[in-house]
Coordinates of C-alpha atoms and ligand atoms in Angstrom, one line a residue:
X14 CA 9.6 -6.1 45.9
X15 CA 7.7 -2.6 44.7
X16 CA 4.8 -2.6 47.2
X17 CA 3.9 1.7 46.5
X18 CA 3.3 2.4 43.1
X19 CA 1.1 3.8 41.2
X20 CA -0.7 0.4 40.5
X21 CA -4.3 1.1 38.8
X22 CA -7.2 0.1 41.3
X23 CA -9.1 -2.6 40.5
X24 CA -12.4 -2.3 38.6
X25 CA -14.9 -1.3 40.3
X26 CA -12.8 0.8 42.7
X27 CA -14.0 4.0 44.0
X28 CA -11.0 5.0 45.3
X29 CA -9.2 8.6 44.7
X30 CA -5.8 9.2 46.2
X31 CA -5.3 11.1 48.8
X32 CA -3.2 10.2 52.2
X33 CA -6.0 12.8 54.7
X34 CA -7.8 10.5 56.8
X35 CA -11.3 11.7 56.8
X36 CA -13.4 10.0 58.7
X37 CA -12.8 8.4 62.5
X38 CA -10.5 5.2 62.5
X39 CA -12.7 2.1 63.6
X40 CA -11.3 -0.2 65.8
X41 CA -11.1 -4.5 65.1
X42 CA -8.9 -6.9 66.3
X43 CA -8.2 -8.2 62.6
X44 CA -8.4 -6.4 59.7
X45 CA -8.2 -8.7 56.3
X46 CA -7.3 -7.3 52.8
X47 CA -9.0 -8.6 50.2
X48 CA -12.3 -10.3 49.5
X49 CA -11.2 -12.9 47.3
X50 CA -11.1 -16.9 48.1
X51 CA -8.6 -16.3 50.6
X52 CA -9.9 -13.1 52.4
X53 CA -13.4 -15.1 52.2
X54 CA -11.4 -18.0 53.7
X55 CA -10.3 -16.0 56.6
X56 CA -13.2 -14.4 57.5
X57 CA -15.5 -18.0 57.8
X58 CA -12.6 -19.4 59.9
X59 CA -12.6 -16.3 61.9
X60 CA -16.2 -16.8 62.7
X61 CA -16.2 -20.0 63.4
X62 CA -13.3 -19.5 66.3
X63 CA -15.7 -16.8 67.4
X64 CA -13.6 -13.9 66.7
X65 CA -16.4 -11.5 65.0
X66 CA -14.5 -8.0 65.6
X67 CA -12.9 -8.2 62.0
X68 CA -13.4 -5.8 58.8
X69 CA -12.6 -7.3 55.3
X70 CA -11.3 -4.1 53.1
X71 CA -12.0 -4.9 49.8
X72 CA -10.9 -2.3 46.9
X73 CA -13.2 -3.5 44.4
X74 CA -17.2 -3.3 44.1
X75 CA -17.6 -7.1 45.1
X76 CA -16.2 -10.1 45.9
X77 CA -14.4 -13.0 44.3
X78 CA -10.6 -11.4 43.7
X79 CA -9.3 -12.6 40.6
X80 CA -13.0 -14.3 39.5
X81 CA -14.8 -10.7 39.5
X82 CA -11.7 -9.2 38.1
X83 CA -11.6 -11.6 34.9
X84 CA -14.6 -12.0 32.9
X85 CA -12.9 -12.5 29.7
X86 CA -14.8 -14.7 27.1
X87 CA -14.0 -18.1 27.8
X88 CA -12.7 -17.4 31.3
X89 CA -12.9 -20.6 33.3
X90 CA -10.6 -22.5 36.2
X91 CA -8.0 -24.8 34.6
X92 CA -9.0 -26.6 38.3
X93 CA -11.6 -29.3 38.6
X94 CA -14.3 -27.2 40.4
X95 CA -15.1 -30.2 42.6
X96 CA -11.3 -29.3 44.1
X97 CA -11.0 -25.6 43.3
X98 CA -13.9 -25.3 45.9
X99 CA -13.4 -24.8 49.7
X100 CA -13.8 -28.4 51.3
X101 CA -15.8 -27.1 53.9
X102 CA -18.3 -26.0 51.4
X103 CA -18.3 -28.7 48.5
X104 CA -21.1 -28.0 46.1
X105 CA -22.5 -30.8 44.0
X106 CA -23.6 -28.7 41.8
X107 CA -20.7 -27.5 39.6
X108 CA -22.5 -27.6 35.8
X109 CA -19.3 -28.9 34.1
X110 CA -16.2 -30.6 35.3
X111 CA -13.9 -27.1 34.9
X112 CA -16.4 -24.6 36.5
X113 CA -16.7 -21.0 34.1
X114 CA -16.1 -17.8 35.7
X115 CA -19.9 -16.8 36.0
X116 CA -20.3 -19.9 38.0
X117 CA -16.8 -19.7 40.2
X118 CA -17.8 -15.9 40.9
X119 CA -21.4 -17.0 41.9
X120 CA -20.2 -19.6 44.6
X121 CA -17.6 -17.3 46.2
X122 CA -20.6 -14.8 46.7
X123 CA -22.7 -17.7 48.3
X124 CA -20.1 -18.2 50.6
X125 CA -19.8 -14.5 51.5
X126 CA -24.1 -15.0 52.0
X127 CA -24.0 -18.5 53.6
X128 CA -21.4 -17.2 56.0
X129 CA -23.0 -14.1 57.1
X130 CA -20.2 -12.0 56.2
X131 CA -21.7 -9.1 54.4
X132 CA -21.5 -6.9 57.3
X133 CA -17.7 -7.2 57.7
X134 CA -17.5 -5.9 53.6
X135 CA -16.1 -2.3 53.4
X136 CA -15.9 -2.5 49.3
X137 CA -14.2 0.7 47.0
X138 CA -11.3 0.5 50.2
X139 CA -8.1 0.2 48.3
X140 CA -5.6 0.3 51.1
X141 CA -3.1 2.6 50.3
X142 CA -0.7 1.9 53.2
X143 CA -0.5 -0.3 56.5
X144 CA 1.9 0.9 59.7
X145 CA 2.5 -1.0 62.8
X146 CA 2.8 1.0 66.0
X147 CA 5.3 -0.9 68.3
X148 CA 3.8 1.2 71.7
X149 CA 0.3 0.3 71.3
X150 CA 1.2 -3.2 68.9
X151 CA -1.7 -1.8 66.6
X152 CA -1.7 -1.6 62.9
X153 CA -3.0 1.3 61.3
X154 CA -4.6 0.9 57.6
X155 CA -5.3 3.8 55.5
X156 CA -7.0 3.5 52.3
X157 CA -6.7 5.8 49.2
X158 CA -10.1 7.6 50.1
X159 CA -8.9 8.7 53.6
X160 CA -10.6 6.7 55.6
X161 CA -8.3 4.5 58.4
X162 CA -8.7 1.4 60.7
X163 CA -6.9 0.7 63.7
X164 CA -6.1 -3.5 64.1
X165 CA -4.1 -5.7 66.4
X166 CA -3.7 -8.0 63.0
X167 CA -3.9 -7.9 59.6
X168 CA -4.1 -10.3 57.1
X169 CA -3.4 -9.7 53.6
X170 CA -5.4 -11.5 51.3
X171 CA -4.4 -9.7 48.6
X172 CA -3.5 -12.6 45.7
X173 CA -0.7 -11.8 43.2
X174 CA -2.1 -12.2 39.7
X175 CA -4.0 -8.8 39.7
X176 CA -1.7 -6.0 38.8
X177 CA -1.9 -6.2 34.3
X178 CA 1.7 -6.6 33.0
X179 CA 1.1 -4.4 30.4
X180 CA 4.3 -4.2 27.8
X181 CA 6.1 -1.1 26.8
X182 CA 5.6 -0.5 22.9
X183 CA 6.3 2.2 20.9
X184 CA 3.8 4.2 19.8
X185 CA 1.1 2.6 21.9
X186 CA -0.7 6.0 23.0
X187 CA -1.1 6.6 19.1
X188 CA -2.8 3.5 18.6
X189 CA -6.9 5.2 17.9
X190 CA -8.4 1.6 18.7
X191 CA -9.6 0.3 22.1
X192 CA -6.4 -1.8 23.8
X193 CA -6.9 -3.7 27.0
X194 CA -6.3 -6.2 29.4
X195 CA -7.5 -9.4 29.9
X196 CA -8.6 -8.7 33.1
X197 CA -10.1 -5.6 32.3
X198 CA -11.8 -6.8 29.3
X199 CA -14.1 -4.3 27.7
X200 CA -17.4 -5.8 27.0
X201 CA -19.0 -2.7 25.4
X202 CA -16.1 -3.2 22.4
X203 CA -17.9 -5.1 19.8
X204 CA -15.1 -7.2 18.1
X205 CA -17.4 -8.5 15.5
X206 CA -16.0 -7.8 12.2
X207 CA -12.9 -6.1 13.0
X208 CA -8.9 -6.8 12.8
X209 CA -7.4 -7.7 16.1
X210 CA -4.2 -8.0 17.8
X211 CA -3.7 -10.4 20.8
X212 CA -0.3 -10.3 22.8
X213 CA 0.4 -13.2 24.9
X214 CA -0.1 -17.1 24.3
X215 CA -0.7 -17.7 28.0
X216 CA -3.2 -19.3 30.5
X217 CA -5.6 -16.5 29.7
X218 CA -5.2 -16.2 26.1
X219 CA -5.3 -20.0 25.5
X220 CA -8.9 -19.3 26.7
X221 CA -10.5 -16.1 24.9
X222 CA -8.6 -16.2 21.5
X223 CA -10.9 -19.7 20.1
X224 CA -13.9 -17.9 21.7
X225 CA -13.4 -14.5 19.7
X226 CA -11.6 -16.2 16.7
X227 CA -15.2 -17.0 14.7
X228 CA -16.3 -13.4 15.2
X229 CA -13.3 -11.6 14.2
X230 CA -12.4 -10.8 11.0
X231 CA -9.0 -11.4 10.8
X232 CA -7.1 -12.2 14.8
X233 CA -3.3 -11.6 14.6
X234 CA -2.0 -13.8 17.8
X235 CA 1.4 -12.5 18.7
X236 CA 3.6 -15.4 20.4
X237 CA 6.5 -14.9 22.0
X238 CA 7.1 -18.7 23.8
X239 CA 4.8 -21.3 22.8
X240 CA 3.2 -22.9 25.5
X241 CA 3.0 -26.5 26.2
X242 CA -1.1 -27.8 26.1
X243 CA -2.9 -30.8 26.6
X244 CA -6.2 -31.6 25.9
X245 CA -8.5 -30.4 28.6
X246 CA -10.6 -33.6 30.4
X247 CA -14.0 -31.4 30.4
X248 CA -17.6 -32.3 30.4
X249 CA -21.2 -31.4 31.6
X250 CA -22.1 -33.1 34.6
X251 CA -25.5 -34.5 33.4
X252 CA -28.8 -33.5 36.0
X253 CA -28.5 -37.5 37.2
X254 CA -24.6 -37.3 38.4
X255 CA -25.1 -34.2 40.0
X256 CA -28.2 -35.8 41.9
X257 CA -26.2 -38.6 42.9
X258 CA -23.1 -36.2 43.9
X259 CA -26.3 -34.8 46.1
X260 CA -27.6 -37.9 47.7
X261 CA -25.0 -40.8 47.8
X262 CA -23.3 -39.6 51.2
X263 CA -19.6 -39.4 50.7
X264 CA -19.5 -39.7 46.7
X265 CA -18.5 -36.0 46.0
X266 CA -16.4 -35.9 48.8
X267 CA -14.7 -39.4 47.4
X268 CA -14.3 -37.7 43.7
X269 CA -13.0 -34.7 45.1
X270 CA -10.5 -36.9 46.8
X271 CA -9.6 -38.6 43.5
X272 CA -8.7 -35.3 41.9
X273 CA -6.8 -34.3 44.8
X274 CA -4.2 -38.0 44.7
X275 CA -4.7 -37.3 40.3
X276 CA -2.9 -34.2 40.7
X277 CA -0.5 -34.8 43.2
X278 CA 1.2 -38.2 41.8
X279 CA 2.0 -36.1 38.7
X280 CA 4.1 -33.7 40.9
X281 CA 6.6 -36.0 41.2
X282 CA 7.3 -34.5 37.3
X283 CA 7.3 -31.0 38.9
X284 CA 9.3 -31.0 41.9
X285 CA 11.5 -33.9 41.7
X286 CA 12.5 -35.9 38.4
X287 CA 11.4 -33.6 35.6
X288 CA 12.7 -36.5 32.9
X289 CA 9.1 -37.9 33.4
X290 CA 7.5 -35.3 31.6
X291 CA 9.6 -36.1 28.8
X292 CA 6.8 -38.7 28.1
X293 CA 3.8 -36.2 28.8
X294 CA 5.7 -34.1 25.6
X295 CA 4.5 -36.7 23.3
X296 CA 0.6 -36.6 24.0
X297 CA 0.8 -32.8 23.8
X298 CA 3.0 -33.2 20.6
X299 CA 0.0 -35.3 19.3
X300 CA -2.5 -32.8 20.4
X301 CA -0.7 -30.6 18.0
X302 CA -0.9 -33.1 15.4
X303 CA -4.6 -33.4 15.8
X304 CA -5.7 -30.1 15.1
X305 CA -3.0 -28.4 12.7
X306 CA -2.3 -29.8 9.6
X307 CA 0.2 -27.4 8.6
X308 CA 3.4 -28.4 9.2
X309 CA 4.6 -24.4 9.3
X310 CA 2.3 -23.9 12.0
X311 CA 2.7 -26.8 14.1
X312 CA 6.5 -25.6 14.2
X313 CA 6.0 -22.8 15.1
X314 CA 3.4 -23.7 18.0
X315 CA 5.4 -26.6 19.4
X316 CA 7.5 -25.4 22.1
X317 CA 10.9 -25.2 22.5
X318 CA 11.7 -25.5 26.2
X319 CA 10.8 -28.5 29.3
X320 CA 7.3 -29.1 29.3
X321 CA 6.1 -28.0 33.4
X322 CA 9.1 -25.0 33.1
X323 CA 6.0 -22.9 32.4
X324 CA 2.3 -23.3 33.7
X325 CA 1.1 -26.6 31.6
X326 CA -2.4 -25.5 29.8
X327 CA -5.1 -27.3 28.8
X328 CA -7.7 -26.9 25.8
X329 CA -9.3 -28.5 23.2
X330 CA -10.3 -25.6 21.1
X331 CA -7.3 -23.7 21.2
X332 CA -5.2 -25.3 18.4
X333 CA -8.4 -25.6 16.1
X334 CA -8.8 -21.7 16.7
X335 CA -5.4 -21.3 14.9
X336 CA -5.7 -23.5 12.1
X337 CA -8.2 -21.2 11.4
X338 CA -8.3 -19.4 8.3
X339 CA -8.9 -15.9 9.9
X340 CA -5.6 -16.8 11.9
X341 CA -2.4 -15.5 11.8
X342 CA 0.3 -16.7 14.5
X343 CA 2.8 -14.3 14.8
X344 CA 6.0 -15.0 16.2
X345 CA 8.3 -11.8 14.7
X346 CA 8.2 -9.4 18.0
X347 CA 5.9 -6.7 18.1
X348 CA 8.4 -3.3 17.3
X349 CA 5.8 -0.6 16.9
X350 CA 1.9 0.3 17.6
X351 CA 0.5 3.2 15.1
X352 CA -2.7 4.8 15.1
X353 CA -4.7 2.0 13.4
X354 CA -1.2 -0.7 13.0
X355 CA 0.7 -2.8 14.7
X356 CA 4.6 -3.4 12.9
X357 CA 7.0 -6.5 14.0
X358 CA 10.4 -6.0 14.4
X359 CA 10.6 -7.4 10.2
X360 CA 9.3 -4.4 9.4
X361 CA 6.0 -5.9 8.7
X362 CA 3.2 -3.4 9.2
X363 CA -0.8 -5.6 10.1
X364 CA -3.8 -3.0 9.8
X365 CA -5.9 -3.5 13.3
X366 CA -8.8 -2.0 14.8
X367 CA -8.3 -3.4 18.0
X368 CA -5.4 -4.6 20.9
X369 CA -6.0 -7.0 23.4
X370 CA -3.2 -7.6 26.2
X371 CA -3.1 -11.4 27.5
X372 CA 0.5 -10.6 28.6
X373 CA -0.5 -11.4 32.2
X374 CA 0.3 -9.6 35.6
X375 CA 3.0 -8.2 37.5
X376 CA 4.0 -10.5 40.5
X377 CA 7.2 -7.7 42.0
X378 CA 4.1 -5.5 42.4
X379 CA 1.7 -8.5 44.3
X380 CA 1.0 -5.9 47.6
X381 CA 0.8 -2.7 45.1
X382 CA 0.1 0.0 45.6
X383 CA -0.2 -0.8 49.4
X384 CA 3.0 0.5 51.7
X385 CA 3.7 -2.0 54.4
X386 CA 5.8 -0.2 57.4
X387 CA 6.4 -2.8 60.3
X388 CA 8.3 -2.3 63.1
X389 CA 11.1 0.4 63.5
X390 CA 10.1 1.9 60.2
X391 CA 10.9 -1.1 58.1
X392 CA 9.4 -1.3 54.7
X393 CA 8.4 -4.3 53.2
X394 CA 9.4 -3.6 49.8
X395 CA 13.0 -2.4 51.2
X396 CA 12.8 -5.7 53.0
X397 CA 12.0 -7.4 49.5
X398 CA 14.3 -5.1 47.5
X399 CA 16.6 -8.2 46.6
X400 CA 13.5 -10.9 46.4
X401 CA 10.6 -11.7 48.0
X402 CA 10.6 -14.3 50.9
X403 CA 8.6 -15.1 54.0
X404 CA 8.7 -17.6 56.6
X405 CA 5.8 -20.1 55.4
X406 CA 4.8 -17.7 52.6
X407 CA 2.8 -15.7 55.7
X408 CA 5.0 -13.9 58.6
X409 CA 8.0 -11.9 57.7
X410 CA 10.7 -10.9 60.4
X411 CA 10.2 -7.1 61.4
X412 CA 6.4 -7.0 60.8
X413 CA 4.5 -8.2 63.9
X414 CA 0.7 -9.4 63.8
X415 CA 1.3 -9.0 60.3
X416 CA 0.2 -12.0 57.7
X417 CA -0.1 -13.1 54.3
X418 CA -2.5 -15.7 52.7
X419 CA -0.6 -17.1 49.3
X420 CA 2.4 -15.1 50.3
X421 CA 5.7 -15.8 48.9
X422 CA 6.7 -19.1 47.1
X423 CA 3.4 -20.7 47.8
X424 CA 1.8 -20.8 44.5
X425 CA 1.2 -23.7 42.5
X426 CA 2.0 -25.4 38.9
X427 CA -0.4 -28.4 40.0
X428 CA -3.3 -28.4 42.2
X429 CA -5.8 -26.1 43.6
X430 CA -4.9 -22.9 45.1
X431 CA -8.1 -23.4 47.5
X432 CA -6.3 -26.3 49.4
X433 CA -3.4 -23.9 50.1
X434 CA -5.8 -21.0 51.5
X435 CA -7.3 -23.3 53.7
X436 CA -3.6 -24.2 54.9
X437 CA -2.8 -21.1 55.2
X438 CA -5.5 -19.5 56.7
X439 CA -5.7 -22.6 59.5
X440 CA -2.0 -21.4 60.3
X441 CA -2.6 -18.1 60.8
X442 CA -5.9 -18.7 62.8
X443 CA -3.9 -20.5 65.1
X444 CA -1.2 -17.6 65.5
X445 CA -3.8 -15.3 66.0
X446 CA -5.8 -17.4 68.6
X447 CA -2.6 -18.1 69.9
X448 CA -1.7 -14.1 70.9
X449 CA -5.3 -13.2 72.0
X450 CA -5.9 -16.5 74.1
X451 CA -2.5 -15.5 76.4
X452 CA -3.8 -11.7 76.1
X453 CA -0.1 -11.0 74.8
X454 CA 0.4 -8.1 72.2
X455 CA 2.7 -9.7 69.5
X456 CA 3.7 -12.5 67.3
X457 CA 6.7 -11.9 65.3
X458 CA 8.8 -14.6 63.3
X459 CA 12.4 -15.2 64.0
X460 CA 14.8 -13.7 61.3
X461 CA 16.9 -17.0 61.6
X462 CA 13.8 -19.2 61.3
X463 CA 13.1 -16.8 57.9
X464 CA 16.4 -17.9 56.6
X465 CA 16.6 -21.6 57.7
X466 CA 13.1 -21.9 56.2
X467 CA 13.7 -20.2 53.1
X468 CA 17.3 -21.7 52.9
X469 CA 15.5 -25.0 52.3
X470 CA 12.7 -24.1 50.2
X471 CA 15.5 -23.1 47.7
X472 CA 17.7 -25.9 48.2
X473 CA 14.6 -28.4 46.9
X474 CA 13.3 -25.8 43.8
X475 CA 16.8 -26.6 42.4
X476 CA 15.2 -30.0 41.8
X477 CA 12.3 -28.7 40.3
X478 CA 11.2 -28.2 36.2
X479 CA 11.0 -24.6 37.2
X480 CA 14.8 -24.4 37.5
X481 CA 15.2 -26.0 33.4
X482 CA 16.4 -22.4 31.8
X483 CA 13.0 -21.0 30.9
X484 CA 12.1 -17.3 31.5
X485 CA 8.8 -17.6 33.0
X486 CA 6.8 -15.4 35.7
X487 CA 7.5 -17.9 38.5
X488 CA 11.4 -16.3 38.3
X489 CA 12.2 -12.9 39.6
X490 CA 15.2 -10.9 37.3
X491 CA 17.8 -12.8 39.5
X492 CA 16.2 -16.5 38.3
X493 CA 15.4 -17.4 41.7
X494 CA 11.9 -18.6 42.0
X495 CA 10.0 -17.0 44.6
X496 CA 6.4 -18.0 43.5
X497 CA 5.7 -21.3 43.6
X498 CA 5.9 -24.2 46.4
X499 CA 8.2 -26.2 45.5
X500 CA 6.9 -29.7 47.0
X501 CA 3.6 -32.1 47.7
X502 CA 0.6 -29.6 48.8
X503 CA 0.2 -32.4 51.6
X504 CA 3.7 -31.5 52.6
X505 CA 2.3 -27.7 53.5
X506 CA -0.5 -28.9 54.7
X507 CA 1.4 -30.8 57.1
X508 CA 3.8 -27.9 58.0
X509 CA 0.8 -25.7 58.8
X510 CA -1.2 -27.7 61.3
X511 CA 0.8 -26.5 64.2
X512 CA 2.9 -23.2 64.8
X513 CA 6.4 -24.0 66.1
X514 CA 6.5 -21.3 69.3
X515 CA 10.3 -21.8 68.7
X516 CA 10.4 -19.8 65.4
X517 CA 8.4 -16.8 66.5
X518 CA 8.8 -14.1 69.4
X519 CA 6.1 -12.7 71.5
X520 CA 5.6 -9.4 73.0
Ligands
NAP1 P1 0.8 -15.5 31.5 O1 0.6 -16.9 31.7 O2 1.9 -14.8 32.3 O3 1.0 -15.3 30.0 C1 1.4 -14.0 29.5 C2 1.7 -14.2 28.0 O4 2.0 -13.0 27.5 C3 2.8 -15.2 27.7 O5 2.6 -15.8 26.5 C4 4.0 -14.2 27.6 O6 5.0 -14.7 26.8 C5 3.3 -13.1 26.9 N1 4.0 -11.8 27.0 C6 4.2 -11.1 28.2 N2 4.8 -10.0 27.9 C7 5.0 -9.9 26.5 C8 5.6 -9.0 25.7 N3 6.2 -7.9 26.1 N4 5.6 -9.3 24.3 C9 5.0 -10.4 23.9 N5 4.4 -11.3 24.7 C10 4.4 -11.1 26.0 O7 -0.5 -14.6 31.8 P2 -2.0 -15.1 31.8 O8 -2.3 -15.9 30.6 O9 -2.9 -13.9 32.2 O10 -2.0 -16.1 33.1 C11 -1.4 -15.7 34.3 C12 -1.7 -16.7 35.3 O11 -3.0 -16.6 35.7 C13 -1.5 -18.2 34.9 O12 -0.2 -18.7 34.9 C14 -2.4 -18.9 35.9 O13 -1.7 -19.1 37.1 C15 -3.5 -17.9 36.0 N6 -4.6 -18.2 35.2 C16 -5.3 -19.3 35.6 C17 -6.4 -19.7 34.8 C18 -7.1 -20.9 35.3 O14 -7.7 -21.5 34.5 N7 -7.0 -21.3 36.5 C19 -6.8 -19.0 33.7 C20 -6.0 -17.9 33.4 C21 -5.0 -17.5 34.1 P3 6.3 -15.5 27.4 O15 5.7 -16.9 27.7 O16 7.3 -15.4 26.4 O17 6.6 -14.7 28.7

């Protein structure tokens, strides 16, 4: 895996390159990356063990990770917010069933308040590079701006949907227009009126096109799969539900639970007999039906490959936002920018004013453009070079004190990504705890326990949809999944209660 290239800091960054440190290096006994759910996850648990010598180095301006980073029109969590919430701090006041972005970013900054963690915050620190001393067992972190920190651990909270896959096309530096990201989405552009191009069909793009779709004039939405969606289950929570999620003890808590066992039965689809979702194919088949009358169109939006392959979406204004008039699904491939067109490989040539990239992120650069040297000069993407793997998604043999949070083949198809930090981060409390109660230096995982563990988590992903012959982002060039988990989200739950002292060394 690429872990040092030149990957654009995120927005908000202040950070120049330049590998000088220039300032003194401050001392902690954990250092996390990232101020996202999971860095935010860290910290609290920190905290609460009583372990308050920690520095979160964030590279952007705030926090929230992927939630600041995205503000797209339409930009909401695909989650029920009453799960994609930390269960330690359940709010019962989430204005609609599938929380927007405003309101996601809002509650990871209450946390950040709640939790009294604004003095452990050094934002515009995009850490450039991290190297573990074997003599003193200390990590040393250098960000881009010069400055360093010295840390007995580090944690890298870093997420992997944050670096913009942003496709090669000819031409594209001729195009005059504004072109961006998704995630970098330029609200000063005022679409209103004009010809746009969006490239991608996917989580994202599912979400902005029907919000920009009745201001455009005329939206060209280039496809190149066609992804499977189902009508989204949304609603406002009225002002009476959310004061009885308030004051009935134990009701959110029990509808949080609900969503939980709704979202794990259906893995059974996922992980283990795909042939069920054979039957789900139908009721997104008729959600296709319902909102596209012509038949053209609804062939060319119905897709082609096992439904669960890819992420399964959900929206109810995304197939009306096609049948629109001012819609144009294109499914030639795009061959050419030029200063104020875009030309598919037909020949075709579409007059635009404006690009916009929903062609999601690059997951072989996740820890970009941060250098990770561990012990005897090994480097983590040297390590990765032929795929990415770690021992429980977190430790990886040859880089001591060193873990991840939503590491390697930990991601989900299914459930809330929240549940999984707080695994995680309980795991990793416990290592740390673990080296600083018996005042040893080290914690390092066994190579043979990185293979054993790894050996299995392959063995059961050949069960899985995600092995059915799509190309998705799940699948590095060599097909082998190395994103997603492939079983229950109990099941790692359960594996990260305890750390087995048999699959590590100490030092
Ligand atoms: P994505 O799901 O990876 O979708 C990217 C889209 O761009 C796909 O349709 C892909 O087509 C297309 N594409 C990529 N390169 C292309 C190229 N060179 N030419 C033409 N089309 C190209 O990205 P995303 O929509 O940003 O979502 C990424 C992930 O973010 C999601 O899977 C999800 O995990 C997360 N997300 C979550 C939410 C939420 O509600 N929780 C919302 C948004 C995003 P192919 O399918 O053919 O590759």
């Amino acid at each position: 895996m690429a872990t040092a290239n030149a990957a654009s800091p995120p927005p908000g960054s202040s950070a120049e390159s330049t590998s000088e440190i220039t300032s003194e290096i401050t001392e902690s006994t954990v250092a996390i990356i990232g101020a996202g759910f999971a860095g935010i996850c860290m910290a609290i648990k920190l905290l609460e063990a009583g372990i308050r010598d920690f520095v979160i180095l964030e590279a952007g301006d705030g926090v929230g990770g992927v939630w600041r980073d995205n503000t797209y029109p339409g930009c909401a969590c695909d989650v029920p917010s009453h799960l994609y919430s930390f269960s330690f701090e359940r709010s019962a006041d989430w204005s609609r069933k599938y929380g927007p972005q405003p309101e996601i970013l809002d509650y990871v900054e209450r946390c950040a308040d709640t939790y009294g963690l604004r003095p452990f915050l050094r934002f515009g620190t995009l850490v450039t590079e991290s190297r573990y001393d074997e003599r003193s067992a200390r990590w040393t972190l250098r960000s881009a701006d010069g400055r360093a920190w010295r840390a007995r651990f580090v944690v890298a909270g870093v997420g992997s949907l944050r670096v913009p896959a942003i496709p090669t096309i000819d031409g594209a530096e001729r195009f005059v227009g504004p072109a961006f990201h998704s995630s970098r989405w330029e609200h000063d552009v005022d679409l209103r009126g004009k010809r746009v191009a969006v490239i991608g069909t996917g989580a994202s793009a599912i979400q902005f096109v029907p919000k920009i779709a009745g201001e455009v004039e005329r939206l060209y939405l280039f496809q190149r799969t066609a992804p499977w969606i189902m009508p989204k289950p949304d609603r406002p929570f009225g002002a009476a539900e959310r004061a009885l999620f308030r004051r009935v003890p134990g009701l959110e808590w029990l509808y949080r639970k609900l969503i939980y066992w709704s979202k794990e039965g259906p893995a059974v689809g996922f992980i283990r007999y795909p042939a069920i979702l054979r039957f789900v194919e139908r009721v997104a088949k008729k959600h296709i039906r319902s909102a596209i009358d012509d038949p053209e169109l609804r062939a060319k939006v119905t897709p082609t490959f096992a439904m669960g392959c890819k992420r399964i979406l959900i929206s109810n204004d995304y197939y009306p936002a096609l049948a629109r008039d001012n819609v144009e699904v294109v499914t030639e491939g795009v061959a050419e920018l030029r200063e104020r067109s875009i030309v598919t490989a037909d020949g075709c040539e579409r007059p635009i004013d404006a690009v916009i990239y929903g062609t999601g992120f690059a997951l072989r650069d996740f820890l970009a453009p941060m250098d990770i040297v561990g012990r005897d000069g090994r480097e983590l993407s040297e390590e990765w070079r032929d795929g990415a793997d770690a021992y429980l998604g977190t430790a990886v043999n040859g880089f001591p004190n060193f873990f991840m949070l939503t590491g390697p083949n930990t991601g989900l198809g299914h459930s809330s990504m929240i549940f999984m930090i707080e695994a995680h981060v309980h795991y990793v409390l416990g290592c740390i705890r673990h080296v600083l109660e018996r005042d040893l230096d080290s914690i390092e995982v066994l190579p043979e326990a990185v293979r054993a563990y790894n050996e299995r988590i392959q063995e059961k992903m050949a069960k899985t949809v995600w092995t059915t012959g799509c190309r998705s982002w799940y699948l590095d060039e060599n097909g082998k999944n190395f994103t997603l988990w492939p079983s229950f989200t109990w099941a790692f739950w359960l594996q990260t209660r305890r750390m087995k002292r048999r699959d590590f060394s100490f030092a």
